[in-house]
mmCIF file of C-alpha atoms and ligand atoms in Angstrom:
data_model
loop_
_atom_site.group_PDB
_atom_site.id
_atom_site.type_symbol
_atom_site.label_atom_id
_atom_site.label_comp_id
_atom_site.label_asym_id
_atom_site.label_seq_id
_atom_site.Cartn_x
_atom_site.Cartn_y
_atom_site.Cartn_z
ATOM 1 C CA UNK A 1 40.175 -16.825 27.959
ATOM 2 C CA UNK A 2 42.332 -19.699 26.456
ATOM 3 C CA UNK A 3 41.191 -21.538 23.540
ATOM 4 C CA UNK A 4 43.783 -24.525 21.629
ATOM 5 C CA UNK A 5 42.751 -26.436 18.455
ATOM 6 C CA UNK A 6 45.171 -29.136 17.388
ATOM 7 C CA UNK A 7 48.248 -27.752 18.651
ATOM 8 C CA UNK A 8 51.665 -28.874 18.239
ATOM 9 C CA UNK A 9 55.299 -27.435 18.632
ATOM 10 C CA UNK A 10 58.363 -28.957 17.294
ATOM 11 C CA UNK A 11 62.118 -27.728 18.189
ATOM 12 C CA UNK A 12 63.529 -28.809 15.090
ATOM 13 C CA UNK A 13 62.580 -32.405 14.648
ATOM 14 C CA UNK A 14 61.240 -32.910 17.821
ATOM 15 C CA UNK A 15 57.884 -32.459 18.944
ATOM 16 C CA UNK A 16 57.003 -30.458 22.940
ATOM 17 C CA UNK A 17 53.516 -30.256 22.158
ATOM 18 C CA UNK A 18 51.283 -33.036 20.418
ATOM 19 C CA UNK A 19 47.617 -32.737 19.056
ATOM 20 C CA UNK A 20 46.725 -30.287 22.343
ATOM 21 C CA UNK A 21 42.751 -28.840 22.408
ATOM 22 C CA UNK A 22 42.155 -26.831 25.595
ATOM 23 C CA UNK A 23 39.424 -24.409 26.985
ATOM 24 C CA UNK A 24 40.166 -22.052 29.973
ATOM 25 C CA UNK A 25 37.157 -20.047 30.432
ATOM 26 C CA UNK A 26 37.143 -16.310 32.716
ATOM 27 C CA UNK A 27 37.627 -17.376 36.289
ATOM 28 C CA UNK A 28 38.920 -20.717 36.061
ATOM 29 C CA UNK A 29 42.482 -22.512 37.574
ATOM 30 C CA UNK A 30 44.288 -24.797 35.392
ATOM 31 C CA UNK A 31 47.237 -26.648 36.499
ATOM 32 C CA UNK A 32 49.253 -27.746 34.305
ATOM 33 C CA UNK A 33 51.368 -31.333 35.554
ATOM 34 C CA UNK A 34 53.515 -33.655 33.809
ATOM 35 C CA UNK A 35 56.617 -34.930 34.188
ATOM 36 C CA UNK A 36 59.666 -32.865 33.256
ATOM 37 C CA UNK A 37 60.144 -32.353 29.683
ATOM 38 C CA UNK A 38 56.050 -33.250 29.227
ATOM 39 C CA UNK A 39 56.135 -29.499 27.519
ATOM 40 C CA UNK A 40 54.589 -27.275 30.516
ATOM 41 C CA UNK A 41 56.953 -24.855 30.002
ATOM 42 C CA UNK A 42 56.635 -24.422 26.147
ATOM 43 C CA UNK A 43 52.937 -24.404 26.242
ATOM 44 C CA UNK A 44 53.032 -21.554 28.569
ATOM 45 C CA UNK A 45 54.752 -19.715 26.016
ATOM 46 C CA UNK A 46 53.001 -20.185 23.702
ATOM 47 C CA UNK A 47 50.283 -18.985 25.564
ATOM 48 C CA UNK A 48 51.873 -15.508 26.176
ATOM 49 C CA UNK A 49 53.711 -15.208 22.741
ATOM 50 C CA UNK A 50 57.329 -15.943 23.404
ATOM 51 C CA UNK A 51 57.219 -18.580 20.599
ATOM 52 C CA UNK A 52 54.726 -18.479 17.756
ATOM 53 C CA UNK A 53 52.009 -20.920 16.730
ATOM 54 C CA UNK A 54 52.708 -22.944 13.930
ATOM 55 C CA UNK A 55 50.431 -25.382 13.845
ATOM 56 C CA UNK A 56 47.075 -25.378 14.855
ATOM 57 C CA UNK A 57 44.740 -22.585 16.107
ATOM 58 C CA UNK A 58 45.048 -20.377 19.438
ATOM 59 C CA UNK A 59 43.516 -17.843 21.078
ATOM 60 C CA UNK A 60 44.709 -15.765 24.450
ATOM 61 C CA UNK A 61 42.361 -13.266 26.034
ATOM 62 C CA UNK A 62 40.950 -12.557 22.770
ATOM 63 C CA UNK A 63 44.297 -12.728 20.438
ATOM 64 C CA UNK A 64 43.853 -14.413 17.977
ATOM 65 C CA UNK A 65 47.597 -16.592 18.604
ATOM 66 C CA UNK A 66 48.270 -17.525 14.654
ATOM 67 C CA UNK A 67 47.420 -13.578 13.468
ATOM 68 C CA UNK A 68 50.002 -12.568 16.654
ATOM 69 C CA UNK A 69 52.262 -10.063 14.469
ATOM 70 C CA UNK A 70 55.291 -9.514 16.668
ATOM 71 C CA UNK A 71 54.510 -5.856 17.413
ATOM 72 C CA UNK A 72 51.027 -6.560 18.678
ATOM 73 C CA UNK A 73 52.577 -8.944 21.174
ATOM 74 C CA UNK A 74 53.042 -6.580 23.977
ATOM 75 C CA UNK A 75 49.343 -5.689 24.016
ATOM 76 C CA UNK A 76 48.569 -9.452 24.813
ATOM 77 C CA UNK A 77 51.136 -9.135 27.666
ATOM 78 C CA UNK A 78 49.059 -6.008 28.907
ATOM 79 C CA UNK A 79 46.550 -8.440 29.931
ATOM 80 C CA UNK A 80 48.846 -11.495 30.633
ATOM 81 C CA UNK A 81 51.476 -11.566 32.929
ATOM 82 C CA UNK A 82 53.942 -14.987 33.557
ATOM 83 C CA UNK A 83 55.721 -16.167 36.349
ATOM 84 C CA UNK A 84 58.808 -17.905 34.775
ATOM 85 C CA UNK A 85 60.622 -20.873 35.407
ATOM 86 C CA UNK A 86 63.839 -18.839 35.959
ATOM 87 C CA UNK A 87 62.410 -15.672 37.134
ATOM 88 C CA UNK A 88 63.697 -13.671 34.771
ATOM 89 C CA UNK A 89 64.218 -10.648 37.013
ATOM 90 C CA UNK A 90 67.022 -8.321 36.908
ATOM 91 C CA UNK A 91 69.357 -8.538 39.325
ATOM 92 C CA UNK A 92 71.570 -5.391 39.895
ATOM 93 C CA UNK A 93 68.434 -3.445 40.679
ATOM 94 C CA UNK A 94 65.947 -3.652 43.771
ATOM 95 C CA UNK A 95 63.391 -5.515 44.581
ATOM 96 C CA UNK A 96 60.928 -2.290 44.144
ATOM 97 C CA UNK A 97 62.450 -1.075 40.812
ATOM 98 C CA UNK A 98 61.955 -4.755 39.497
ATOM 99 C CA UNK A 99 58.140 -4.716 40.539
ATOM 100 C CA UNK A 100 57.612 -1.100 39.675
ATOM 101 C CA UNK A 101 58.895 -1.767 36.095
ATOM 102 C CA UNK A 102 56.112 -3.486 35.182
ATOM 103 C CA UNK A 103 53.453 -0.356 35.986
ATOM 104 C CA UNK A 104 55.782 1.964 34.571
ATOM 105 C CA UNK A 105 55.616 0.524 31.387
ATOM 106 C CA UNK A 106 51.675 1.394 31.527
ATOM 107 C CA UNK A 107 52.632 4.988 32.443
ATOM 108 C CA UNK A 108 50.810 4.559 36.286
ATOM 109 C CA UNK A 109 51.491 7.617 37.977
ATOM 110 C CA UNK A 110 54.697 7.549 39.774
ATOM 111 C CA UNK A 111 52.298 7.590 43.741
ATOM 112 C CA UNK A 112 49.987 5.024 42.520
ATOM 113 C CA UNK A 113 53.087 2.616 41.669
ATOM 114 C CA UNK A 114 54.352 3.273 44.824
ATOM 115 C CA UNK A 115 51.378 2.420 47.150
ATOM 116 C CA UNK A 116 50.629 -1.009 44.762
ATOM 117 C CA UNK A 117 53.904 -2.318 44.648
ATOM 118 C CA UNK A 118 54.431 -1.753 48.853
ATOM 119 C CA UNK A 119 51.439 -3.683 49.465
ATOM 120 C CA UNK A 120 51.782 -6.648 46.997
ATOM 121 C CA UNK A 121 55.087 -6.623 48.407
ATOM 122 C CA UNK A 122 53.988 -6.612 52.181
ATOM 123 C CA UNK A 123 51.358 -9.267 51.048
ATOM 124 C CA UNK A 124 54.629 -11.726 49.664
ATOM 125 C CA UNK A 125 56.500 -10.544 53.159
ATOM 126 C CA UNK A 126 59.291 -8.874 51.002
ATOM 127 C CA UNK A 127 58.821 -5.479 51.980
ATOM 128 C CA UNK A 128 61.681 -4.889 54.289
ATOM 129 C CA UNK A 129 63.601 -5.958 51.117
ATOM 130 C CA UNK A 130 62.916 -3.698 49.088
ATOM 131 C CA UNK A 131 65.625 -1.577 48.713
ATOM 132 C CA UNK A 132 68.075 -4.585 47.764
ATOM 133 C CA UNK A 133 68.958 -5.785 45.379
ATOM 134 C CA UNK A 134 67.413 -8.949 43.422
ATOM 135 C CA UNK A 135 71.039 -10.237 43.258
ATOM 136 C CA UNK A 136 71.188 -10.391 47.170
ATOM 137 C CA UNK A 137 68.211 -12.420 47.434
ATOM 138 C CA UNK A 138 67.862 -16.228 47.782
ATOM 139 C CA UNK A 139 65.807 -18.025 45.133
ATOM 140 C CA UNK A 140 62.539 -18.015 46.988
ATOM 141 C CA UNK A 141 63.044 -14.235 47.635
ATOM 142 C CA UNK A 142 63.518 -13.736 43.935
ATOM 143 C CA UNK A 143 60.516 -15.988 43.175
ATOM 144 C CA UNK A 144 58.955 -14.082 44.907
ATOM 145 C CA UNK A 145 59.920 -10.600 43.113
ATOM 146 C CA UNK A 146 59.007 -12.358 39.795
ATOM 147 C CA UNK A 147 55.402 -13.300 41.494
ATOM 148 C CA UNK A 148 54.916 -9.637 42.565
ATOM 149 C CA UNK A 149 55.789 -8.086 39.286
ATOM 150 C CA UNK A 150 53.204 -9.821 37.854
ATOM 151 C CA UNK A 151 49.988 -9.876 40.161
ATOM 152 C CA UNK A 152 50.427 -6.139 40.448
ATOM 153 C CA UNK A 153 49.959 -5.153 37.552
ATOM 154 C CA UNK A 154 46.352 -7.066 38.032
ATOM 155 C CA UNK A 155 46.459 -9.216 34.672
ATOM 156 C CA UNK A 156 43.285 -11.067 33.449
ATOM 157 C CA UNK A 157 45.619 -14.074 32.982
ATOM 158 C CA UNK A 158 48.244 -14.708 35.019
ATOM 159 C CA UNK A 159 50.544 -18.034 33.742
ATOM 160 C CA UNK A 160 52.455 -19.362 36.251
ATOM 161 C CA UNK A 161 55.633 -21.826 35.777
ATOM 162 C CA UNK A 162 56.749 -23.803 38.946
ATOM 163 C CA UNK A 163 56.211 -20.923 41.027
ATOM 164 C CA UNK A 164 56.557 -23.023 44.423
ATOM 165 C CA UNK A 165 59.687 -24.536 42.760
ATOM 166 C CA UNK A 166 62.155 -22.802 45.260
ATOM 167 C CA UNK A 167 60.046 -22.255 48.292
ATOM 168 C CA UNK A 168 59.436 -24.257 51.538
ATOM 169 C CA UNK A 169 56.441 -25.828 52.267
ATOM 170 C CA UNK A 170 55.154 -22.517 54.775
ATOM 171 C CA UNK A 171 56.224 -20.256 51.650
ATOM 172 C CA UNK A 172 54.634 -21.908 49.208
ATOM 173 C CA UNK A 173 51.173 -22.799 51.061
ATOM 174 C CA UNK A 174 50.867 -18.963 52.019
ATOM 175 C CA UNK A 175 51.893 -17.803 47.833
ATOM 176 C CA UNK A 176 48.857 -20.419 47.384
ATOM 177 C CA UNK A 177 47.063 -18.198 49.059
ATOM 178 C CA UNK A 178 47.939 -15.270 47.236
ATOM 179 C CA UNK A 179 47.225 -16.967 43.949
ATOM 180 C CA UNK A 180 43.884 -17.728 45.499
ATOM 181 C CA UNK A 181 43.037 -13.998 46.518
ATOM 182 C CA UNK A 182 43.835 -13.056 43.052
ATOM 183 C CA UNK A 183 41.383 -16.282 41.645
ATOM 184 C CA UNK A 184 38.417 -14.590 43.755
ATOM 185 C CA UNK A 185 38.752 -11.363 42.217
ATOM 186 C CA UNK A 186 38.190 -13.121 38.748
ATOM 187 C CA UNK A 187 42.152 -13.721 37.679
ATOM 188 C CA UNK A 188 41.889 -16.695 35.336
ATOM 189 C CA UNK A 189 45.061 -18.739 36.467
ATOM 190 C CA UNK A 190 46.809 -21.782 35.050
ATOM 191 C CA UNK A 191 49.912 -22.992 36.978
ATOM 192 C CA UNK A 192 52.577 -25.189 35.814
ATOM 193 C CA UNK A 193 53.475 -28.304 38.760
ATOM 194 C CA UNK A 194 55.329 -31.195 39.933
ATOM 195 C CA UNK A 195 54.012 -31.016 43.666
ATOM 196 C CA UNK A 196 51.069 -32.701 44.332
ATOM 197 C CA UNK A 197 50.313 -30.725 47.683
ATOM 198 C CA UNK A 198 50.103 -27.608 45.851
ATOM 199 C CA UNK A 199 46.937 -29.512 43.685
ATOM 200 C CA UNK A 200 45.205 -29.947 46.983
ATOM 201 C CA UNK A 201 45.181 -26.384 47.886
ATOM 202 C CA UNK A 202 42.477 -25.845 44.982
ATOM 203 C CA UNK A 203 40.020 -28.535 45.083
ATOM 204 C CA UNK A 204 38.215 -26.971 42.003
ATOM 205 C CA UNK A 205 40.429 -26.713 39.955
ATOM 206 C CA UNK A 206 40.839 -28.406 36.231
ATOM 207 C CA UNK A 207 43.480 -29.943 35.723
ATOM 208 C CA UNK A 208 46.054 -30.708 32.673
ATOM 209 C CA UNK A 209 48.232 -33.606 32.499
ATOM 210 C CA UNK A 210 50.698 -33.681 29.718
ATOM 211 C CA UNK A 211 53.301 -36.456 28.931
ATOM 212 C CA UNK A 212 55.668 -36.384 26.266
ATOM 213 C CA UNK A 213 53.908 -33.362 24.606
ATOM 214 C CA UNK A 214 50.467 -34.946 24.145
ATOM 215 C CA UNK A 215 47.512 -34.269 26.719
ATOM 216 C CA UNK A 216 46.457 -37.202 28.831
ATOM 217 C CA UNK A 217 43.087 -36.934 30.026
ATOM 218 C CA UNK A 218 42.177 -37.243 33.687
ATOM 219 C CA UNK A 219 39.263 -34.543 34.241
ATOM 220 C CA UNK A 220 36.532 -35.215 32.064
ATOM 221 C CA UNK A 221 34.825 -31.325 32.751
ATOM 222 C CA UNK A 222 37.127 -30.229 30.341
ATOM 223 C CA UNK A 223 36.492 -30.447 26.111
ATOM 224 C CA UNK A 224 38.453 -33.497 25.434
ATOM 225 C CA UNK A 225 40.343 -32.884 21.810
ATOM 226 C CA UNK A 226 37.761 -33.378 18.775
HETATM 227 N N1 ATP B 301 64.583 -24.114 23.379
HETATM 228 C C1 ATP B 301 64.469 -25.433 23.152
HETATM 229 N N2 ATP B 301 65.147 -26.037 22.172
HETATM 230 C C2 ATP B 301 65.026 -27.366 21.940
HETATM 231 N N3 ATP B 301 64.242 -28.176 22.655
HETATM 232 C C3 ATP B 301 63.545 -27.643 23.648
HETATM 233 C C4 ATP B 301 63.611 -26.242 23.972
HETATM 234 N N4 ATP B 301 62.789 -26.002 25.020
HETATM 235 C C5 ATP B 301 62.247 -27.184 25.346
HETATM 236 N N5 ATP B 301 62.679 -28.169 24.539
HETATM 237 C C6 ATP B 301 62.277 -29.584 24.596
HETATM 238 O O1 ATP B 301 60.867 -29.663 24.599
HETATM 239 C C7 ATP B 301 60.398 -30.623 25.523
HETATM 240 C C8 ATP B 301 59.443 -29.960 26.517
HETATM 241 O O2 ATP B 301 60.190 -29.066 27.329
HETATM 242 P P1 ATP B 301 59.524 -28.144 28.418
HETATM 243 O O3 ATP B 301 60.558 -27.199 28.902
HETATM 244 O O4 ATP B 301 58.275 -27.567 27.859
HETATM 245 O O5 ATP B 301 59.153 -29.228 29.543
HETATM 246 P P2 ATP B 301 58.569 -28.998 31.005
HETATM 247 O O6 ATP B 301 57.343 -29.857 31.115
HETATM 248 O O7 ATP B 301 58.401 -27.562 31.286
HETATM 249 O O8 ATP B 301 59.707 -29.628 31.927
HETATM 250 P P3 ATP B 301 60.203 -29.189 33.417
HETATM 251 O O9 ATP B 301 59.201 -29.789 34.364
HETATM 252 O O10 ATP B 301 61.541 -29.830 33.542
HETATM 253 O O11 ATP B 301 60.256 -27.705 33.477
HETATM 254 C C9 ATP B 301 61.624 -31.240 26.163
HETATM 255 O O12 ATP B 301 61.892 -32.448 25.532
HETATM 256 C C10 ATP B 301 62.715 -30.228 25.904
HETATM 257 O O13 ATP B 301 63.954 -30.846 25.761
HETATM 258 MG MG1 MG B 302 59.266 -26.285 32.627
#
């Protein structure tokens, strides 16, 4: 699903990613951990396209990352959705326009958007908001909107960037949980972390440790950098 060779990403003279060689095959959760600044969130864009690879060689459910011409990009996000940092929702409209957005842009018939986004929004306990506005919510409400926009659209990737970052410790174990429901049905997952509790909830799962841009290795399963 994922496939890095030797890649690094400088902001001008600086480098957020160092040297970094991954593998995330079909099926499998990846967190990502490192302390802040380590470069989760900029290899998670690279991952979907929001900045470009420059050096080294990358592949996303079967894009080829360096060949990514910027009008091909939004057929990669067809089959990868992202949970931002900072949500990125819009706030003057509702809570169902936000998540409905995301179908409409695949042309799902108007009754079949309806009945997904009421129960991924029942399953995130935000359906008796959604007629408000994202504006009125708190920050785990809007987290939430941001997760439900992009599990329903049923990506085979879904990237995932602090996504327990605003939530309390009920909240987040029972989003866990939707994650995990989303895993079983064959969602490939990788989800960016500071909170170790959130590790425990998947004892199977690979994990990434970056620091200062550069991967440090703690799980030997995965190909270590050649
Ligand atoms: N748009 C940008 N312009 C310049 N430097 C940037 C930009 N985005 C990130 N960086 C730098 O790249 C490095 C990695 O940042 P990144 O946001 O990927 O870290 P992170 O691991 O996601 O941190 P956090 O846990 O705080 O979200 C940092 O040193 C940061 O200052
Ligand atoms: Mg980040």
């Amino acid at each position: 699903m994922i496939s890095l060779r030797h890649v690094s990403y400088s902001f001008g003279t600086q480098w957020a990613l160092k040297n970094i060689s991954l593998e995330v095959r079909k099926g499998d959760f990846l967190f990502l951990v490192g302390p802040s600044g380590a470069g989760k969130t900029t290899l998670l864009r690279l991952l979907h396209g929001a900045i470009p690879l420059k050096r080294g060689q990358g592949s996303v459910a079967g894009f080829d990352l360096h060949a990514l011409k910027a009008r091909r990009i939004h057929l990669l996000r067809r089959e990868v959705s992202v949970v931002f940092q900072d949500f990125k929702i819009l706030p003057e409209r509702t809570v169902f326009a936000n998540v409905a957005l995301a179908l409409e842009v695949r042309n799902m018939p108007r009754t079949h958007t309806e009945r997904r986004v009421r129960a991924v929004l029942r399953g995130l306990d935000l359906e008796n908001k959604m007629h408000v506005p994202c504006a009125q919510l708190s920050g785990g409400e809007q987290q939430r909107v941001a997760i439900a926009r992009a599990v329903v659209v049923g990506p085979q990737l879904l990237l995932a960037d602090e996504p327990t970052g605003n939530l309390d410790r009920e909240l987040a174990m029972r989003l866990m949980s939707i994650f995990l429901q989303f895993h079983a049905h064959g969602t490939t997952i990788v989800l960016a972390t500071h909170n170790q509790e959130i590790l425990a909830c998947v004892p199977d799962a690979k994990i990434l440790h970056l620091e200062d841009g550069a991967v440090n290795w703690t799980n030997w399963d995965m190909d270590a950098p050649t």
